[in-house]
Tab-separated table of C-alpha atoms and ligand atoms in Angstrom:
chain	number	residue	atom	x	y	z
A	1	MET	CA	-11.665	18.309	5.158
A	2	LYS	CA	-8.971	15.851	4.201
A	3	ARG	CA	-9.685	12.186	4.838
A	4	LEU	CA	-6.599	10.064	5.266
A	5	ILE	CA	-5.649	6.673	6.623
A	6	MET	CA	-2.288	5.877	8.186
A	7	GLY	CA	-1.099	2.275	8.304
A	8	THR	CA	1.507	0.863	10.664
A	9	ALA	CA	4.308	-1.327	9.341
A	10	GLY	CA	7.165	-3.218	10.915
A	11	HIS	CA	8.424	-6.432	12.466
A	12	VAL	CA	6.435	-8.332	15.084
A	13	ASP	CA	6.913	-7.184	18.700
A	14	HIS	CA	8.524	-3.896	17.704
A	15	GLY	CA	5.778	-2.010	19.519
A	16	LYS	CA	3.291	-1.000	16.792
A	17	THR	CA	0.132	-1.785	18.712
A	18	THR	CA	1.489	-0.385	21.976
A	19	LEU	CA	2.453	2.827	20.195
A	20	ILE	CA	-0.985	3.249	18.598
A	21	THR	CA	-2.619	2.741	21.998
A	22	ALA	CA	-0.284	5.315	23.535
A	23	LEU	CA	-1.072	7.798	20.737
A	24	THR	CA	-4.827	7.299	20.608
A	25	GLY	CA	-6.012	5.552	23.761
A	26	ILE	CA	-7.499	2.846	21.536
A	27	ASP	CA	-6.342	-0.749	21.974
A	28	CYS	CA	-6.147	-2.406	18.562
A	29	ASP	CA	-5.601	-5.922	19.937
A	30	THR	CA	-9.281	-6.544	20.486
A	31	HIS	CA	-9.549	-10.188	19.560
A	32	ARG	CA	-9.352	-12.784	22.284
A	33	GLU	CA	-6.738	-14.803	20.434
A	34	GLU	CA	-4.686	-11.681	19.858
A	35	LYS	CA	-4.691	-10.958	23.565
A	36	ALA	CA	-3.719	-14.546	24.330
A	37	ARG	CA	-0.920	-14.682	21.779
A	38	GLY	CA	0.001	-11.035	22.135
A	39	ILE	CA	0.259	-10.362	18.411
A	40	THR	CA	-2.039	-8.465	16.095
A	41	ILE	CA	-3.498	-11.158	13.857
A	42	ASN	CA	-6.385	-9.268	12.417
A	43	LEU	CA	-6.445	-5.646	11.470
A	44	GLY	CA	-6.711	-3.226	14.342
A	45	PHE	CA	-8.402	0.121	13.876
A	46	ALA	CA	-8.034	3.407	15.653
A	47	HIS	CA	-7.999	7.078	14.786
A	48	ILE	CA	-6.113	10.144	15.867
A	49	ASP	CA	-7.465	13.673	16.183
A	50	LEU	CA	-5.074	16.229	14.736
A	51	PRO	CA	-4.715	19.787	16.068
A	52	SER	CA	-6.183	20.993	12.740
A	53	GLY	CA	-9.465	19.261	13.642
A	54	GLU	CA	-8.883	16.597	11.037
A	55	ILE	CA	-9.060	12.923	11.893
A	56	VAL	CA	-6.606	10.396	10.537
A	57	GLY	CA	-7.837	6.810	10.469
A	58	ILE	CA	-5.292	4.234	11.585
A	59	VAL	CA	-4.891	0.641	10.510
A	60	ASP	CA	-2.602	-1.365	12.769
A	61	VAL	CA	-1.164	-4.282	10.844
A	62	PRO	CA	0.192	-7.578	12.154
A	63	GLY	CA	3.980	-7.861	12.050
A	64	HIS	CA	4.334	-11.632	12.251
A	65	ARG	CA	5.581	-13.289	9.075
A	66	ASP	CA	2.633	-15.714	9.092
A	67	PHE	CA	0.268	-12.777	8.675
A	68	VAL	CA	1.804	-10.854	5.801
A	69	ASN	CA	-1.384	-11.661	3.834
A	70	THR	CA	-3.399	-9.713	6.358
A	71	MET	CA	-0.841	-6.938	6.330
A	72	VAL	CA	-1.166	-6.649	2.551
A	73	ALA	CA	-4.959	-6.595	2.813
A	74	CYS	CA	-5.029	-3.638	5.138
A	75	ALA	CA	-2.133	-1.721	3.628
A	76	SER	CA	-4.121	-1.645	0.356
A	77	GLY	CA	-6.391	1.103	1.606
A	78	ILE	CA	-3.927	3.411	3.331
A	79	ASP	CA	-2.530	6.809	2.367
A	80	PHE	CA	0.686	6.927	4.379
A	81	ALA	CA	2.856	4.665	6.490
A	82	LEU	CA	4.120	4.695	10.065
A	83	LEU	CA	7.071	2.311	10.019
A	84	VAL	CA	7.978	1.077	13.484
A	85	VAL	CA	11.485	-0.136	14.344
A	86	ALA	CA	12.471	-1.209	17.869
A	87	ALA	CA	15.711	0.382	19.051
A	88	ASP	CA	16.839	-2.832	20.741
A	89	ASP	CA	16.211	-5.033	17.708
A	90	GLY	CA	16.880	-2.830	14.692
A	91	ILE	CA	15.877	-3.679	11.129
A	92	MET	CA	14.342	-7.162	10.893
A	93	PRO	CA	12.905	-9.220	7.988
A	94	GLN	CA	9.335	-7.877	8.178
A	95	THR	CA	10.657	-4.319	8.546
A	96	ARG	CA	12.062	-4.746	5.031
A	97	GLU	CA	9.150	-6.767	3.681
A	98	HIS	CA	6.503	-4.309	4.896
A	99	LEU	CA	8.453	-1.389	3.462
A	100	GLN	CA	8.684	-3.184	0.110
A	101	VAL	CA	4.982	-4.071	0.153
A	102	MET	CA	4.011	-0.492	0.893
A	103	SER	CA	6.187	0.764	-1.985
A	104	LEU	CA	4.507	-1.730	-4.310
A	105	LEU	CA	1.083	-0.620	-3.174
A	106	GLY	CA	1.952	2.888	-4.269
A	107	ILE	CA	2.278	4.472	-0.826
A	108	ARG	CA	4.227	7.686	-1.283
A	109	ALA	CA	4.557	9.241	2.171
A	110	GLY	CA	5.091	8.419	5.797
A	111	LEU	CA	7.387	8.502	8.785
A	112	VAL	CA	9.320	6.221	11.111
A	113	ALA	CA	9.081	5.697	14.864
A	114	VAL	CA	12.070	4.150	16.651
A	115	THR	CA	10.453	2.526	19.697
A	116	LYS	CA	11.610	1.100	23.022
A	117	THR	CA	14.188	3.827	23.572
A	118	ASP	CA	13.799	3.182	27.320
A	119	LEU	CA	15.402	-0.242	26.886
A	120	VAL	CA	18.719	0.849	25.366
A	121	GLU	CA	21.524	3.395	25.735
A	122	PRO	CA	21.194	6.605	23.694
A	123	GLU	CA	24.011	5.444	21.361
A	124	LEU	CA	21.926	2.444	20.334
A	125	VAL	CA	18.984	4.717	19.573
A	126	GLU	CA	21.317	6.737	17.336
A	127	MET	CA	22.454	3.547	15.619
A	128	ALA	CA	18.869	2.462	15.012
A	129	VAL	CA	18.095	5.885	13.498
A	130	GLU	CA	21.137	5.531	11.215
A	131	GLU	CA	20.038	2.035	10.221
A	132	VAL	CA	16.601	3.417	9.344
A	133	ARG	CA	18.185	6.147	7.222
A	134	ASP	CA	20.148	3.510	5.285
A	135	LEU	CA	17.128	1.258	4.840
A	136	THR	CA	14.846	4.014	3.608
A	137	ALA	CA	17.368	5.603	1.211
A	138	GLY	CA	15.957	5.371	-2.293
A	139	THR	CA	12.459	4.484	-1.042
A	140	PHE	CA	9.353	6.627	-0.529
A	141	LEU	CA	10.494	7.138	3.078
A	142	GLU	CA	13.856	8.655	2.134
A	143	GLY	CA	14.456	11.757	4.260
A	144	CYS	CA	11.215	11.303	6.238
A	145	PRO	CA	10.970	12.181	9.946
A	146	VAL	CA	12.462	9.503	12.210
A	147	VAL	CA	11.148	9.927	15.743
A	148	PRO	CA	12.547	8.046	18.781
A	149	VAL	CA	9.785	7.152	21.252
A	150	SER	CA	9.103	5.180	24.384
A	151	ALA	CA	5.459	4.258	24.864
A	152	PRO	CA	5.645	3.352	28.576
A	153	ALA	CA	7.643	6.479	29.426
A	154	GLY	CA	5.443	8.606	27.179
A	155	GLU	CA	8.603	10.048	25.615
A	156	GLY	CA	8.574	11.396	22.083
A	157	LEU	CA	4.819	10.918	21.668
A	158	GLU	CA	4.011	14.618	21.330
A	159	GLY	CA	6.751	15.010	18.728
A	160	LEU	CA	5.446	11.983	16.846
A	161	ARG	CA	1.915	13.404	16.894
A	162	ARG	CA	3.243	16.660	15.433
A	163	GLU	CA	5.110	14.810	12.680
A	164	ILE	CA	2.023	12.743	11.836
A	165	ALA	CA	0.055	15.985	11.551
A	166	ALA	CA	2.762	17.448	9.301
A	167	VAL	CA	2.768	14.417	6.995
A	168	ALA	CA	-1.051	14.535	6.792
A	169	GLU	CA	-0.936	18.245	6.051
A	170	GLY	CA	1.555	17.764	3.243
A	171	MET	CA	-0.649	15.206	1.505
A	172	GLU	CA	-3.135	15.733	-1.249
A	173	ASP	CA	-6.685	14.582	-0.703
A	174	ARG	CA	-7.115	11.070	-2.010
A	175	PRO	CA	-8.232	11.074	-5.661
A	176	GLY	CA	-11.174	8.836	-4.901
A	177	GLY	CA	-13.034	8.904	-8.206
A	178	GLU	CA	-16.743	8.511	-8.595
A	179	VAL	CA	-17.361	4.830	-7.906
A	180	PHE	CA	-17.896	3.888	-4.241
A	181	ARG	CA	-15.633	0.930	-3.440
A	182	LEU	CA	-14.869	-0.737	-0.144
A	183	TYR	CA	-13.098	-4.110	0.099
A	184	ILE	CA	-14.503	-5.861	3.136
A	185	ASP	CA	-11.901	-6.548	5.810
A	186	ARG	CA	-14.153	-7.486	8.723
A	187	ILE	CA	-17.655	-8.877	9.044
A	188	PHE	CA	-19.616	-9.136	12.252
A	189	THR	CA	-23.142	-9.225	13.606
A	190	VAL	CA	-24.422	-6.542	15.950
A	191	GLU	CA	-27.412	-7.392	18.099
A	192	GLY	CA	-30.449	-5.470	16.870
A	193	PHE	CA	-28.738	-4.279	13.666
A	194	GLY	CA	-27.633	-7.333	11.741
A	195	THR	CA	-24.579	-7.523	9.546
A	196	VAL	CA	-21.862	-4.906	9.754
A	197	VAL	CA	-18.860	-4.849	7.436
A	198	THR	CA	-15.782	-2.658	7.742
A	199	GLY	CA	-13.144	-1.459	5.335
A	200	SER	CA	-11.251	1.484	3.902
A	201	VAL	CA	-13.270	3.511	1.403
A	202	LEU	CA	-11.188	3.618	-1.789
A	203	GLY	CA	-13.425	5.920	-3.786
A	204	GLY	CA	-16.772	7.640	-4.081
A	205	ALA	CA	-19.295	8.146	-1.295
A	206	LEU	CA	-22.161	6.199	0.292
A	207	ARG	CA	-25.098	7.578	2.302
A	208	VAL	CA	-27.573	6.104	4.752
A	209	GLY	CA	-30.562	4.751	2.809
A	210	ASP	CA	-28.529	4.174	-0.378
A	211	THR	CA	-28.667	0.959	-2.323
A	212	ALA	CA	-25.371	-0.893	-2.410
A	213	TYR	CA	-24.216	-4.091	-4.096
A	214	LEU	CA	-22.104	-6.976	-2.935
A	215	LEU	CA	-19.602	-7.994	-5.629
A	216	PRO	CA	-18.914	-10.355	-7.227
A	217	GLY	CA	-22.508	-11.499	-7.508
A	218	GLY	CA	-24.246	-8.150	-7.723
A	219	ARG	CA	-26.673	-8.839	-4.874
A	220	GLU	CA	-28.570	-5.791	-3.688
A	221	LEU	CA	-28.340	-4.317	-0.200
A	222	ARG	CA	-29.617	-1.295	1.675
A	223	VAL	CA	-27.394	0.873	3.843
A	224	ARG	CA	-29.087	1.131	7.236
A	225	ARG	CA	-26.382	2.769	9.281
A	226	LEU	CA	-22.894	4.143	8.748
A	227	GLU	CA	-20.011	4.844	11.071
A	228	ARG	CA	-16.669	6.481	10.505
A	229	TYR	CA	-14.016	6.302	13.222
A	230	GLY	CA	-16.579	4.653	15.483
A	231	ARG	CA	-19.060	7.540	15.263
A	232	GLU	CA	-22.387	7.477	13.458
A	233	ALA	CA	-22.310	9.321	10.140
A	234	GLU	CA	-24.724	10.234	7.339
A	235	GLU	CA	-22.106	9.625	4.669
A	236	VAL	CA	-18.764	7.901	4.220
A	237	CYS	CA	-16.238	8.981	1.576
A	238	ALA	CA	-12.896	8.049	0.035
A	239	GLY	CA	-10.253	7.952	2.758
A	240	ASP	CA	-12.631	6.988	5.569
A	241	ARG	CA	-12.362	3.907	7.705
A	242	ALA	CA	-15.999	2.910	7.589
A	243	SER	CA	-18.414	0.462	9.193
A	244	ILE	CA	-21.520	-0.236	7.144
A	245	ASN	CA	-24.634	-1.838	8.533
A	246	LEU	CA	-26.253	-3.548	5.562
A	247	VAL	CA	-29.666	-5.145	5.251
A	248	GLY	CA	-30.886	-7.543	2.596
A	249	LEU	CA	-28.509	-10.510	2.827
A	250	ASP	CA	-27.501	-13.189	5.337
A	251	ARG	CA	-24.244	-12.770	7.146
A	252	ASP	CA	-22.979	-15.972	5.511
A	253	THR	CA	-23.110	-14.308	2.101
A	254	PHE	CA	-20.349	-11.887	3.047
A	255	ARG	CA	-16.667	-12.771	2.778
A	256	ARG	CA	-13.524	-10.823	3.402
A	257	GLY	CA	-12.230	-9.745	0.006
A	258	MET	CA	-15.665	-9.003	-1.432
A	259	LEU	CA	-16.431	-5.496	-2.553
A	260	VAL	CA	-19.257	-3.211	-1.435
A	261	CYS	CA	-20.020	-0.936	-4.348
A	262	ASP	CA	-22.682	1.646	-5.215
A	263	ARG	CA	-23.266	0.044	-8.613
A	264	VAL	CA	-22.872	-3.320	-10.258
A	265	ILE	CA	-19.498	-3.426	-11.911
A	266	ARG	CA	-18.346	-6.498	-13.694
A	267	PRO	CA	-15.903	-8.933	-12.184
A	268	THR	CA	-12.990	-10.202	-14.210
A	269	SER	CA	-10.922	-13.357	-14.296
A	270	MET	CA	-8.133	-11.763	-16.313
A	271	ILE	CA	-6.096	-8.663	-15.721
A	272	ASP	CA	-3.388	-7.024	-17.790
A	273	ALA	CA	-0.820	-5.482	-15.510
A	274	SER	CA	2.720	-4.321	-14.999
A	275	LEU	CA	4.563	-6.497	-12.500
A	276	ARG	CA	7.812	-5.741	-10.665
A	277	LEU	CA	9.737	-8.344	-8.702
A	278	PHE	CA	11.743	-7.541	-5.600
A	279	PRO	CA	15.494	-7.808	-6.030
A	280	GLN	CA	17.055	-11.006	-4.668
A	281	ARG	CA	13.861	-12.996	-4.894
A	282	ARG	CA	13.143	-15.851	-7.220
A	283	ASP	CA	12.618	-15.426	-10.970
A	284	LEU	CA	9.320	-16.058	-12.696
A	285	GLY	CA	9.011	-18.195	-15.819
A	286	ILE	CA	6.606	-17.558	-18.663
A	287	TRP	CA	3.692	-19.177	-16.780
A	288	SER	CA	3.882	-19.102	-12.991
A	289	GLN	CA	1.504	-19.983	-10.221
A	290	VAL	CA	1.314	-17.249	-7.561
A	291	SER	CA	-0.822	-16.085	-4.702
A	292	PHE	CA	-2.483	-12.831	-5.780
A	293	HIS	CA	-3.530	-10.072	-3.354
A	294	LEU	CA	-5.627	-7.070	-4.294
A	295	GLY	CA	-7.630	-5.026	-1.837
A	296	THR	CA	-8.571	-7.519	0.859
A	297	CYS	CA	-9.031	-10.222	-1.765
A	298	GLU	CA	-6.579	-13.102	-1.926
A	299	GLN	CA	-6.491	-16.045	-4.312
A	300	GLN	CA	-4.381	-18.299	-6.502
A	301	ALA	CA	-3.544	-17.010	-9.963
A	302	ARG	CA	-1.338	-17.719	-12.961
A	303	VAL	CA	0.948	-15.024	-14.262
A	304	HIS	CA	1.665	-15.057	-17.986
A	305	LEU	CA	4.680	-12.969	-19.050
A	306	ILE	CA	3.874	-10.977	-22.176
A	307	ASP	CA	7.003	-9.069	-23.156
A	308	ARG	CA	9.682	-11.606	-22.111
A	309	ASP	CA	10.179	-15.268	-21.313
A	310	ARG	CA	11.698	-14.816	-17.889
A	311	LEU	CA	11.354	-12.116	-15.242
A	312	SER	CA	14.242	-11.775	-12.824
A	313	GLY	CA	14.404	-10.097	-9.428
A	314	GLY	CA	14.413	-6.302	-9.593
A	315	ALA	CA	12.953	-6.224	-13.132
A	316	GLU	CA	9.513	-5.224	-14.398
A	317	ALA	CA	7.352	-6.841	-17.078
A	318	LEU	CA	3.978	-6.674	-18.756
A	319	VAL	CA	1.854	-9.623	-17.696
A	320	GLN	CA	-1.576	-11.127	-17.969
A	321	VAL	CA	-2.872	-12.443	-14.655
A	322	VAL	CA	-5.400	-15.276	-14.900
A	323	LEU	CA	-7.403	-15.506	-11.682
A	324	GLU	CA	-8.941	-18.625	-10.261
A	325	GLU	CA	-12.056	-16.767	-9.204
A	326	PRO	CA	-13.611	-13.589	-10.540
A	327	CYS	CA	-12.507	-10.441	-8.770
A	328	VAL	CA	-13.673	-6.837	-9.136
A	329	VAL	CA	-10.843	-4.463	-10.007
A	330	GLN	CA	-10.288	-1.077	-11.570
A	331	TYR	CA	-7.420	0.063	-13.724
A	332	GLY	CA	-4.749	1.664	-11.553
A	333	ASP	CA	-5.373	-0.747	-8.659
A	334	ARG	CA	-2.218	-2.045	-7.011
A	335	PHE	CA	-1.628	-5.662	-6.108
A	336	VAL	CA	0.969	-7.904	-4.502
A	337	VAL	CA	2.039	-11.371	-5.577
A	338	ARG	CA	3.480	-13.959	-3.243
A	339	ASN	CA	4.710	-17.470	-4.028
A	340	SER	CA	1.946	-20.040	-4.422
A	341	SER	CA	2.170	-21.225	-0.822
A	342	SER	CA	1.995	-17.552	0.148
A	343	ASP	CA	4.962	-17.465	2.503
A	344	LEU	CA	7.213	-15.203	0.445
A	345	THR	CA	6.363	-11.854	-1.122
A	346	LEU	CA	7.720	-11.821	-4.683
A	347	GLY	CA	6.640	-8.440	-5.956
A	348	GLY	CA	3.608	-6.589	-7.178
A	349	GLY	CA	2.244	-4.173	-9.685
A	350	GLU	CA	-0.547	-2.125	-11.140
A	351	VAL	CA	-3.640	-3.073	-13.143
A	352	ILE	CA	-3.501	-1.546	-16.632
A	353	ASP	CA	-6.578	-3.245	-18.079
A	354	ALA	CA	-9.326	-4.890	-16.033
A	355	ALA	CA	-11.141	-6.290	-19.078
A	356	PRO	CA	-8.451	-7.531	-21.440
A	357	LEU	CA	-8.789	-10.039	-24.227
A	358	HIS	CA	-7.148	-13.397	-23.605
A	359	HIS	CA	-3.585	-13.207	-24.930
A	360	ARG	CA	-2.731	-16.674	-26.186
A	361	ARG	CA	0.135	-15.446	-28.295
A	362	ARG	CA	2.286	-12.406	-27.818
A	363	PRO	CA	2.484	-10.377	-31.027
A	364	SER	CA	4.571	-7.204	-30.887
A	365	GLY	CA	1.474	-5.035	-31.401
A	366	LEU	CA	0.091	-6.357	-28.131
A	367	ILE	CA	3.215	-5.396	-26.197
A	368	GLU	CA	3.104	-1.942	-27.761
A	369	ASN	CA	-0.546	-1.508	-26.790
A	370	MET	CA	0.024	-2.696	-23.242
A	371	SER	CA	3.039	-0.411	-22.771
A	372	ARG	CA	0.951	2.503	-24.000
A	373	LEU	CA	-1.725	1.606	-21.480
A	374	ALA	CA	0.786	1.292	-18.661
A	375	ASP	CA	1.935	4.861	-19.312
A	376	GLY	CA	-1.287	6.343	-20.592
A	377	GLY	CA	-4.048	6.706	-17.986
A	378	ALA	CA	-7.785	6.803	-18.604
A	379	GLY	CA	-7.654	8.223	-22.154
A	380	GLU	CA	-5.457	5.383	-23.428
A	381	LEU	CA	-7.587	2.844	-21.605
A	382	ILE	CA	-10.753	4.118	-23.260
A	383	ALA	CA	-9.041	4.108	-26.646
A	384	ALA	CA	-7.920	0.505	-26.125
A	385	GLU	CA	-11.496	-0.510	-25.304
A	386	ILE	CA	-12.767	1.126	-28.468
A	387	ARG	CA	-10.138	-0.566	-30.611
A	388	LYS	CA	-11.350	-3.955	-29.303
A	389	ARG	CA	-14.795	-3.337	-30.815
A	390	TYR	CA	-16.128	-2.827	-34.333
A	391	ARG	CA	-19.137	-0.703	-33.516
A	392	PRO	CA	-19.274	2.679	-31.786
A	393	VAL	CA	-19.591	2.604	-28.007
A	394	SER	CA	-21.400	5.127	-25.832
A	395	HIS	CA	-19.691	6.776	-22.879
A	396	ARG	CA	-22.189	5.005	-20.610
A	397	GLU	CA	-21.139	1.618	-21.970
A	398	ILE	CA	-17.483	2.544	-21.548
A	399	SER	CA	-18.076	3.524	-17.934
A	400	ASP	CA	-19.760	0.171	-17.449
A	401	ILE	CA	-17.002	-1.834	-19.097
A	402	LEU	CA	-14.147	-0.043	-17.350
A	403	ASN	CA	-15.723	0.282	-13.896
A	404	LEU	CA	-15.385	4.059	-14.127
A	405	GLY	CA	-17.944	6.748	-13.337
A	406	GLU	CA	-19.763	8.343	-16.293
A	407	GLU	CA	-18.381	11.757	-15.376
A	408	GLU	CA	-14.865	10.339	-15.281
A	409	VAL	CA	-15.305	9.005	-18.811
A	410	ARG	CA	-16.736	12.345	-19.990
A	411	GLU	CA	-13.760	14.186	-18.524
A	412	ALA	CA	-11.191	11.817	-19.990
A	413	VAL	CA	-12.813	12.173	-23.416
A	414	ALA	CA	-13.083	15.947	-23.112
A	415	GLY	CA	-9.353	16.072	-22.338
A	416	GLY	CA	-8.578	14.952	-25.905
A	417	LEU	CA	-8.567	11.457	-27.343
A	418	PRO	CA	-5.596	9.374	-28.391
A	419	GLU	CA	-4.926	8.791	-32.063
A	420	GLY	CA	-7.326	6.646	-34.032
A	421	VAL	CA	-10.448	7.393	-32.022
A	422	VAL	CA	-13.293	9.628	-33.127
A	423	ARG	CA	-16.196	10.940	-31.115
A	424	TYR	CA	-19.663	12.286	-31.813
A	425	SER	CA	-22.554	13.267	-29.592
A	426	GLU	CA	-26.236	12.449	-29.723
A	427	GLY	CA	-28.022	14.515	-27.121
A	428	GLU	CA	-26.535	13.657	-23.746
A	429	GLU	CA	-24.770	10.592	-25.066
A	430	ILE	CA	-21.202	10.634	-26.371
A	431	TYR	CA	-20.263	7.929	-28.869
A	432	LEU	CA	-16.731	6.805	-29.549
A	433	ALA	CA	-15.464	4.737	-32.430
A	434	ALA	CA	-12.229	3.557	-33.986
A	435	GLY	CA	-11.601	5.966	-36.851
B	501	GDP	P1	3.728	-5.213	17.726
B	501	GDP	O1	3.803	-6.680	17.451
B	501	GDP	O2	4.707	-4.437	16.876
B	501	GDP	O3	2.352	-4.653	17.665
B	501	GDP	O4	4.293	-5.024	19.226
B	501	GDP	P2	3.448	-4.767	20.561
B	501	GDP	O5	2.918	-3.376	20.617
B	501	GDP	O6	2.503	-5.881	20.754
B	501	GDP	O7	4.646	-4.806	21.638
B	501	GDP	C1	5.422	-5.945	21.865
B	501	GDP	C2	5.991	-5.921	23.265
B	501	GDP	O8	6.881	-4.817	23.435
B	501	GDP	C3	4.908	-5.736	24.328
B	501	GDP	O9	5.237	-6.554	25.428
B	501	GDP	C4	5.018	-4.273	24.723
B	501	GDP	O10	4.624	-4.025	26.043
B	501	GDP	C5	6.484	-3.990	24.512
B	501	GDP	N1	6.737	-2.574	24.160
B	501	GDP	C6	6.199	-1.888	23.144
B	501	GDP	N2	6.670	-0.626	23.073
B	501	GDP	C7	7.577	-0.529	24.086
B	501	GDP	C8	8.423	0.552	24.548
B	501	GDP	O11	8.459	1.670	23.996
B	501	GDP	N3	9.222	0.259	25.631
B	501	GDP	C9	9.210	-0.956	26.256
B	501	GDP	N4	9.999	-1.128	27.296
B	501	GDP	N5	8.414	-1.961	25.844
B	501	GDP	C10	7.619	-1.769	24.785
B	502	MG	MG1	0.578	-5.553	17.017
């Protein structure tokens, strides 16, 4: 069975939360302050049962510009987007910003709902649909279904459900990998159970009774109880919205942005990455202070340009990100950068090395190596790790260093190694060395 998560996107008050309630019967505005202010501040969660028997998890994001940080945090775990545009308001700033953020996070599929059709004449609905077509041209939503709906009138909801099912059907299962990873987005205490954390499972699987670790820090926990989509489960896997009841640590130890993992993987304070800036935003100089967002983790960081002295809007560069606090990341992870006061999204990118050396200078060989990594996948990454060392490294060590599963390393190595790397086996162990 496929396990997918759909995330809403769109400007505040365009009807995202109302639409999710109409589709699922679940009210995502559960917090008292949200009710009072009428906007989704935190992440709302729901799920929808598809005719195929599959369940799609739903993350309802806040649309207000003050909460783009939260939007980024929850969009990090989703598989496809439901962009919501109100027919009476049309495209607004966060409609564009959310669409850009989702592109940066690597979202590749989705659909659009044009809401509040009951408030306007049919011609205005048509205009809004046209506006959406223009906005999405050239993006991952180009040519996607655009469905007019009215939540109070119940109009268009069946059609929207069908289109959601079709998008889900057309998607591949999430390539979750071997390592269980969940960035915590909510923490609460349940009477009689203790601490419960929630998040989107990015990879791997976790079962009741398993040992888990809270990262950074590597403190050990036991999984007492699991829920997916609000129902008790024996196991949660990549693509699930999960709640995990953990025993072994005080509630105060947990923070949003921390990672629950099935093994201790090492945190890093430096990341090599490719970074793309949005067009028409400010340029970045060779060293720039930014607000860095990966998973549900958010912190100040410095971006060091490697292959140029200035990065202008619309362009892409190789960078080294120096984090203020250690963070646990894997190569291939997507991130977003905002300006240092975190009120403007500048761009984002992809981690190409989660354990780089510190690049004080920028020799041409370095740029070449980083470009190769950006294009190369796991094989190139392993090769780069081996070139950093003088002695042979075992596949177990590599899996440890790169936060990959042992099987993943075995497979990457079996698929042929890049130039300059030799391998030999000793029993179960594979050794790799620069040759
Ligand atoms: P969000 O900020 O995008 O989540 O927007 P909400 O779902 O909170 O909706 C904002 C306001 O628009 C609320 O007062 C809703 O009742 C109203 N609303 C949402 N959808 C519709 C719709 O289809 N028709 C009408 N008339 N009002 C709507
Ligand atoms: Mg809302």
